Coordinates of C-alpha atoms and ligand atoms in Angstrom, one line a residue:
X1178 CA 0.0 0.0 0.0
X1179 CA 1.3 3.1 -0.6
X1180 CA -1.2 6.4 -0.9
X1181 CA -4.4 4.3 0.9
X1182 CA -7.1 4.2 -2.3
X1183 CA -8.3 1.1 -3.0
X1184 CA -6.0 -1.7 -4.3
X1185 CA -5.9 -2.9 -7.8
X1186 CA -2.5 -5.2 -8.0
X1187 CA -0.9 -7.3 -5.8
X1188 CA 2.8 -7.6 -6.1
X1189 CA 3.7 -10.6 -5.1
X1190 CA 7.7 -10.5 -5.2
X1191 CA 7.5 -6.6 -3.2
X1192 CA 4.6 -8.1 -1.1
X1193 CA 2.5 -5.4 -1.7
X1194 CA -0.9 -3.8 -3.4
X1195 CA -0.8 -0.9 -5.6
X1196 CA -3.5 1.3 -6.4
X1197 CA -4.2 1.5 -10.8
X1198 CA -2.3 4.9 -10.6
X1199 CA 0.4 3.8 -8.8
X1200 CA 1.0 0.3 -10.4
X1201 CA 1.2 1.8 -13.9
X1202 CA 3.5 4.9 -12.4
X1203 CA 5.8 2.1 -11.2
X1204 CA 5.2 -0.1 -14.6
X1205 CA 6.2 2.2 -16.8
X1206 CA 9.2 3.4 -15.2
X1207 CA 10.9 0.4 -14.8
X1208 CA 9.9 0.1 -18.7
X1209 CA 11.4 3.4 -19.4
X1210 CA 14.4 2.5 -17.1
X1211 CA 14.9 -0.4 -18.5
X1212 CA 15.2 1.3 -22.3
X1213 CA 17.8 3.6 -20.9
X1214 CA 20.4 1.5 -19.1
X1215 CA 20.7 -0.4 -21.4
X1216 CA 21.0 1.5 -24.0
X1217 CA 18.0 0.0 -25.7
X1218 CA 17.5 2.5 -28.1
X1219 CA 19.6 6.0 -29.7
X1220 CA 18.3 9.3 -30.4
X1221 CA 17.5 9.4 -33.6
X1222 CA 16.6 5.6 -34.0
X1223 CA 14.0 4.3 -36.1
X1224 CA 12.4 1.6 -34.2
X1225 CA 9.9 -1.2 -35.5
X1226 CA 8.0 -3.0 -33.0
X1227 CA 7.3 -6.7 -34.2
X1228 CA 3.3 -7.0 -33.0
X1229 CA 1.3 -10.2 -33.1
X1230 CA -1.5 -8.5 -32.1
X1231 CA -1.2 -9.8 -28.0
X1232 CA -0.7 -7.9 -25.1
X1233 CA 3.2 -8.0 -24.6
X1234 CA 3.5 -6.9 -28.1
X1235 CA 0.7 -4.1 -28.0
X1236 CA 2.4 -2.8 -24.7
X1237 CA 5.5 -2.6 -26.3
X1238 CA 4.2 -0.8 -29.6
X1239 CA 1.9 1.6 -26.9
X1240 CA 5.2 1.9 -24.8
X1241 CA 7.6 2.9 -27.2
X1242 CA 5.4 5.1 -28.8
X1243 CA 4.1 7.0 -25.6
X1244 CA 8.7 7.2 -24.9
X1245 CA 9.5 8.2 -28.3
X1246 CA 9.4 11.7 -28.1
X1247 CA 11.5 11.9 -24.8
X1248 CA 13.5 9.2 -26.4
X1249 CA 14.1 10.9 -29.6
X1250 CA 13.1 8.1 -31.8
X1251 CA 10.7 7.1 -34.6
X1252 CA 8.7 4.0 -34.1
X1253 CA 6.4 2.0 -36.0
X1254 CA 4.4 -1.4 -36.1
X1255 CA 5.6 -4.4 -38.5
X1256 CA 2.8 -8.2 -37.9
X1257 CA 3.6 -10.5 -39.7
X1258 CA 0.1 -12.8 -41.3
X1259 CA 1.4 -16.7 -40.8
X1260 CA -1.6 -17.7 -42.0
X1261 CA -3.7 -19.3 -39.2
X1262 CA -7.6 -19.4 -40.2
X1263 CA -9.5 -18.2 -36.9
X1264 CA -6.7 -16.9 -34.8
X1265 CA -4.8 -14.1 -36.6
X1266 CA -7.1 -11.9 -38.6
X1267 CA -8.9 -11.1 -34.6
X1268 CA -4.9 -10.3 -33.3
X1269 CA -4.5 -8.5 -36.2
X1270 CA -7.4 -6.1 -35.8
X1271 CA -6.7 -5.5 -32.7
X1272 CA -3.0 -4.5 -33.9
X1273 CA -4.9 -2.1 -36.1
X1274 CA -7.1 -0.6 -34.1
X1275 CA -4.3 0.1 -31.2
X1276 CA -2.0 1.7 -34.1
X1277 CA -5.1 4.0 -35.5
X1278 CA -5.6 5.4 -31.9
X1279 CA -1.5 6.3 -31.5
X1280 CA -1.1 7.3 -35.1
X1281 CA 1.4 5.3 -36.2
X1282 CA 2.2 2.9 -39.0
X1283 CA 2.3 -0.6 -39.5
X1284 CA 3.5 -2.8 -42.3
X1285 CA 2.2 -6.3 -42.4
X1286 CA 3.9 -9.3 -44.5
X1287 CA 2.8 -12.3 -44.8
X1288 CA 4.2 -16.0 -45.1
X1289 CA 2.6 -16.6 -48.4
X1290 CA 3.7 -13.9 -50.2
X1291 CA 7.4 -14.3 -48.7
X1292 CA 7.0 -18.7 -48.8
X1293 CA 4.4 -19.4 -51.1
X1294 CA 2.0 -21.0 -48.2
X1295 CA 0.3 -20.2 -45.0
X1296 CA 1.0 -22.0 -41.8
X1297 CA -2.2 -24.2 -41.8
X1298 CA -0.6 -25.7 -45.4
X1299 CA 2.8 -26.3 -43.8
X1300 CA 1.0 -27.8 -40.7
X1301 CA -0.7 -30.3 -43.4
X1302 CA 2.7 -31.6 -44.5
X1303 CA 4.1 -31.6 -41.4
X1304 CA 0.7 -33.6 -40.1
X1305 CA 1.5 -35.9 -43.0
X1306 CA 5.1 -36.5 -41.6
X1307 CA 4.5 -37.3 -38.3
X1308 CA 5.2 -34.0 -36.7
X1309 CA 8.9 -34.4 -36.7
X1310 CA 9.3 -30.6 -36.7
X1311 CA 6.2 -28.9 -34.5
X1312 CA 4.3 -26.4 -36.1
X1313 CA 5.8 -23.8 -33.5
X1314 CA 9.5 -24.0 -34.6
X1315 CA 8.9 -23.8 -38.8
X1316 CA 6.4 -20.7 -37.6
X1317 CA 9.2 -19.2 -35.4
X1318 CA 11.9 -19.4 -38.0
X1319 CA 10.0 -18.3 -40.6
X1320 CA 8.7 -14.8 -38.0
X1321 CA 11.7 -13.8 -37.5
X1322 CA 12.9 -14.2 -41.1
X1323 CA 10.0 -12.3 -41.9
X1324 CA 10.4 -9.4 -39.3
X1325 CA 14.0 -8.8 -40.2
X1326 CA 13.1 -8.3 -43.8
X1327 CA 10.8 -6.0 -43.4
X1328 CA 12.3 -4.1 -40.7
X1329 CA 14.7 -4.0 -43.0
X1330 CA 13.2 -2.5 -46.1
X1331 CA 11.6 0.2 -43.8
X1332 CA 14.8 1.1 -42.6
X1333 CA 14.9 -0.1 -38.9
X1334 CA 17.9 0.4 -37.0
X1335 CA 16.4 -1.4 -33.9
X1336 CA 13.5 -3.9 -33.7
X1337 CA 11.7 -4.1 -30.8
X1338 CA 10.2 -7.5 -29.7
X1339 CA 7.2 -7.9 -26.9
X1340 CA 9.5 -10.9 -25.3
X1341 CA 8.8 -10.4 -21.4
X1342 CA 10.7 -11.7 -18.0
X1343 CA 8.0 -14.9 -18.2
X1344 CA 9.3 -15.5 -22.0
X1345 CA 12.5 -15.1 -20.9
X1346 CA 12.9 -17.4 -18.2
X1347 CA 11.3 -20.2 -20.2
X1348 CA 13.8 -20.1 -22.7
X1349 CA 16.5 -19.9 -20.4
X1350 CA 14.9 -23.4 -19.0
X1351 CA 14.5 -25.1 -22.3
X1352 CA 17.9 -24.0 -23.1
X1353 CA 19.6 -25.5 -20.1
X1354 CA 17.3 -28.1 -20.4
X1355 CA 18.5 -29.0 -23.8
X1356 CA 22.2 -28.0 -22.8
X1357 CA 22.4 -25.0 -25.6
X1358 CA 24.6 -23.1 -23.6
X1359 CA 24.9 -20.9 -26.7
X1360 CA 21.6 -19.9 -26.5
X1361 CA 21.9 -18.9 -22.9
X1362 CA 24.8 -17.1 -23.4
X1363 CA 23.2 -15.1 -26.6
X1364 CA 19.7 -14.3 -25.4
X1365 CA 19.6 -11.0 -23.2
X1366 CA 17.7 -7.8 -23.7
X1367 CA 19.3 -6.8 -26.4
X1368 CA 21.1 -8.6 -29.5
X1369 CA 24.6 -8.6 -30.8
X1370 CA 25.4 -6.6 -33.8
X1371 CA 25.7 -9.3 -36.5
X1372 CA 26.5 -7.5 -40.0
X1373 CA 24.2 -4.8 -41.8
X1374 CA 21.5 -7.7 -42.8
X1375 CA 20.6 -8.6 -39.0
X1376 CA 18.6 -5.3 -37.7
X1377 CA 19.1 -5.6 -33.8
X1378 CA 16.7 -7.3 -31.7
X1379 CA 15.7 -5.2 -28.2
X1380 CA 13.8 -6.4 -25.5
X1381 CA 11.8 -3.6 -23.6
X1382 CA 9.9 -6.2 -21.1
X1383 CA 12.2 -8.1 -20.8
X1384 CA 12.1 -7.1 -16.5
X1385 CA 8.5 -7.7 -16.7
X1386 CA 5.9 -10.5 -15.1
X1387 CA 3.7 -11.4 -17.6
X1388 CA 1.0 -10.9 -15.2
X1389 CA 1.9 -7.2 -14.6
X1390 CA 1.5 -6.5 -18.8
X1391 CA -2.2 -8.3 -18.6
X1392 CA -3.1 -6.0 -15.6
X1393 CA -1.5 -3.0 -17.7
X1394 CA -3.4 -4.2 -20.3
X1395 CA -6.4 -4.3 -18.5
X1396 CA -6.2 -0.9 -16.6
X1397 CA -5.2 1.2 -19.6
X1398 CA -8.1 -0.3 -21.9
X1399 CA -5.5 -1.9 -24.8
X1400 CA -7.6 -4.3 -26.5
X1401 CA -6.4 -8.4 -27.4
X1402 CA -9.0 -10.6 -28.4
X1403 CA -8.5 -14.1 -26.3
X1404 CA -7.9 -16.3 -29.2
X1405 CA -5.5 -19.0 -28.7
X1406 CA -3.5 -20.2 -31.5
X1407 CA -4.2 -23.7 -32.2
X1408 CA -1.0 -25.2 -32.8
X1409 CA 0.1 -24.0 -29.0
X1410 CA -0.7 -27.3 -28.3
X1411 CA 2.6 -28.9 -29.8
X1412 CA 4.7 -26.7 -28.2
X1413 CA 7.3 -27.8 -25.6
X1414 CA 6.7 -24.8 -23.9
X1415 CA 3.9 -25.5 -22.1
X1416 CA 5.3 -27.6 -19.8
X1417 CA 7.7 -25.3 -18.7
X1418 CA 5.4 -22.7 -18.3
X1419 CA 3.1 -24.4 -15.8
X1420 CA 6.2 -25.7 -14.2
X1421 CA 7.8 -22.1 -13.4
X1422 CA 4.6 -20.6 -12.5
X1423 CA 3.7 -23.4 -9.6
X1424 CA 7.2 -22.8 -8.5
X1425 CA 6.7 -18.6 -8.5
X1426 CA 3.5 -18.9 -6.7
X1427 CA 4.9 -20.8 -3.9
X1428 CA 8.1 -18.9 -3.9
X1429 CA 7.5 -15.4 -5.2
X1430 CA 10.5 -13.9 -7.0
X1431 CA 12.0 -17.2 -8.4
X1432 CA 11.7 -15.8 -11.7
X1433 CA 13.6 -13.3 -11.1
X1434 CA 16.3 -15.8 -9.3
X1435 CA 16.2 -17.6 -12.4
X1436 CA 17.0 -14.6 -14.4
X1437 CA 19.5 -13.2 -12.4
X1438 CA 21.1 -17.0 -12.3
X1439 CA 21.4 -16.5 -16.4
X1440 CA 22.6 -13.0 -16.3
X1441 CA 25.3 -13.9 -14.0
X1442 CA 26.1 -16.6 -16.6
X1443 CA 26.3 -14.3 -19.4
X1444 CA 28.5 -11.6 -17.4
X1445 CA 31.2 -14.6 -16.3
X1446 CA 31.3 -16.6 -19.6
X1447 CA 31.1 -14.4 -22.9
X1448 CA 29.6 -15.3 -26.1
X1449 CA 32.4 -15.4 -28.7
X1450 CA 32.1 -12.9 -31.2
X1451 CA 30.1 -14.1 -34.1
X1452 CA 31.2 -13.1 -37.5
X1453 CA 28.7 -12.3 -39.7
X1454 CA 28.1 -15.6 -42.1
X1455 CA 25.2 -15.7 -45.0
X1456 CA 23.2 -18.7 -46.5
X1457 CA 24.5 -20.2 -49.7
X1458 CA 20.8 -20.5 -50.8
X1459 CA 19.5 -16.9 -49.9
X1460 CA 22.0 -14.4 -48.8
X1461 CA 20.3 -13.9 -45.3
X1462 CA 22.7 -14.0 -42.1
X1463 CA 22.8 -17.5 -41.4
X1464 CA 25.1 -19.6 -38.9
X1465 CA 25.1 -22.5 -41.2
X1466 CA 26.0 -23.1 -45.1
X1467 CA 22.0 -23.1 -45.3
X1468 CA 19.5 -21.3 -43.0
X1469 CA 17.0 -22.5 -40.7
X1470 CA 14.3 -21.2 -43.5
X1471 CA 15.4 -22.3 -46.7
X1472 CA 15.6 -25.9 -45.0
X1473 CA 12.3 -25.3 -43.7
X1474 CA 10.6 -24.1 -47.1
X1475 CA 12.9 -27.5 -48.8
X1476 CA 11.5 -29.9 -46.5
X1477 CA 7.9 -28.2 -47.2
X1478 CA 7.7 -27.1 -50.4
X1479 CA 9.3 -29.7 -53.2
X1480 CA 9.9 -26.8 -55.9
X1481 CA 11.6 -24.7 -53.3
X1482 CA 13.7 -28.1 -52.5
X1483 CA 14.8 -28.0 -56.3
X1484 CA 15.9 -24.4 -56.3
X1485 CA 18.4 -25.4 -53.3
X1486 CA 19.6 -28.5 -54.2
X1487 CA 20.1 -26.4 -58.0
X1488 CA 22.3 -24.1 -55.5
X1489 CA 24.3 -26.8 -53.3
X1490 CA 23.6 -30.2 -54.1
X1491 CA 21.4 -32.9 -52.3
X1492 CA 20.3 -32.5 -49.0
X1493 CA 20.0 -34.8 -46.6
X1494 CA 17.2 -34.0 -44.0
X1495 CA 18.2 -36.8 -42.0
X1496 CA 21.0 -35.2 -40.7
X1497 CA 19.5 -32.0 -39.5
X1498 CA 16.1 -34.3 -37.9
X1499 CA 14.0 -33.8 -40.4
X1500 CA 13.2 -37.8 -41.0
Ligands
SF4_1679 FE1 3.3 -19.7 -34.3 FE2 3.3 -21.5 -32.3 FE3 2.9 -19.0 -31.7 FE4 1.0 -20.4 -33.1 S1 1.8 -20.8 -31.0 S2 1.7 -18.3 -33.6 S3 2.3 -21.7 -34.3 S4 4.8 -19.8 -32.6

């Protein structure tokens, strides 16, 4: 309690209520904080904010659009249309309606013009074979191929992603889980600069509770349908999810142990510098002789698979899983 009106969120990690005026004072800040130790952002930036059309995504576009006059930057809104019948249209409106309201633009791609097919096509062939790659990880590839492109044509120095300290953590689990130090070592609030293809990923909510963006939500009247996507289902996430959550609520501030535990990680044991490396297929920055998406679109699409193996030979799916 802190000024006596009537509470509106409880706290649970400062043990405390908060009143709606104080709790988005104190939101805010931390969000505004946040941005400026680390360096999130520089005057002068133009700054996309990736938005599915949720409510960590339309914070961060409502955020950063509310800062970007005291932060001296441009922003805008880039969605990207995967393609899932009954789910994306109602995020998408909601998208629209939030960026009519703040006045700013947003640029939507979408996977068929980029691929050739939705997601619910890819999820047939990948229903066909047995689900050896879940919907979630072709979708996720192919989003953030999408979202660097066109924050690219628009001319984005930074995007900005709605990933908050929830998101966070349950990565950092999977990862250790899976023993991909790298990706612990590489995911923190802001990306490394990677070459001039790669625009760099920030993080504004990355502090965050997922909770404390719904009640945001909620108080300041930004709009998300509750739509779930069907294909969560298949993801590996889940899990996790309910795991860290029944551990929070019976030890409030364990995700912010668990986040502390990885950002002591990254301060003791550096990520080597990566130099930028392309795809022999597409040009995009890619860590391997062939990116995650053109092996993707090969294993999805046969006349795609043609134009790569044209490029680099055979390929052999088996060795990266995909059999
Ligand atoms: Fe894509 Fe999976 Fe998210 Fe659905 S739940 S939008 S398939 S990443």
């Amino acid at each position: 309690m802190v000024c006596g009106k009537r509470a509106s969120v409880f706290v649970s990690y400062l043990g405390d209520y908060l009143c709606a005026e104080h709790f988005v004072e104190y939101f805010e800040r931390r969000v505004f904080e946040a941005v400026s130790h680390f360096r999130l952002v520089r005057e002068g930036d133009r700054v996309a904010v990736a938005v599915s059309g949720g409510k960590d995504s339309l914070t961060t576009l409502y955020l950063l659009s509310k800062f970007s006059g005291r932060l001296g930057v441009e922003v805008f809104g880039i969605a990207v249309d995967e393609g899932i019948a009954g789910y994306r249209e109602h995020k998408l409106d909601a998208l629209r309606r939030l960026a009519d309201e703040l006045g700013v633009e947003v640029f939507v791609g979408s996977f068929k013009s980029y691929f050739g097919f939705t997601l619910d096509e890819a999820v047939n062939v990948l229903r066909e074979r047995g689900y050896v790659v879940k919907p979630c990880s072709v979708c996720g590839v192919f989003r953030r191929y999408v979202m660097n492109a066109i924050a690219r044509e628009r001319g984005a120095s930074r995007l900005a992603t709605g990933h908050n300290l929830d998101d966070e953590v349950q990565v950092f689990v999977m990862n250790a889980l899976k023993s991909h130090v790298d990706g612990i070592l590489r995911e923190g609030i802001v990306s490394e600069e990677v070459g001039a293809l790669l625009v760099p990923r920030i993080k504004p909510l990355y502090f965050i509770p997922e909770k404390e963006v719904l009640a945001y939500t909620l108080i300041k009247g930004i709009y998300t349908p509750f739509v779930e996507c069907p294909y969560i289902v298949y993801a590996m996430r889940r899990p996790v999810r309910r795991w860290v959550n029944e551990v929070e609520d019976e030890d409030p501030g364990f995700k912010y142990r668990l986040l502390a535990s990885k950002e002591l990680a990254r301060k003791k044991i550096k990520a080597p510098r990566k130099q930028p490396t392309y795809c022999r297929v597409c040009g995009e920055p890619s860590a391997n002789p062939v990116c995650k998406t053109c092996l993707y679109r090969a294993y999805l699409d046969e006349n795609y698979r043609l134009v790569v193996e044209k490029k680099i030979g055979s390929i052999n799916f088996a060795r990266y899983g995909l059999e």
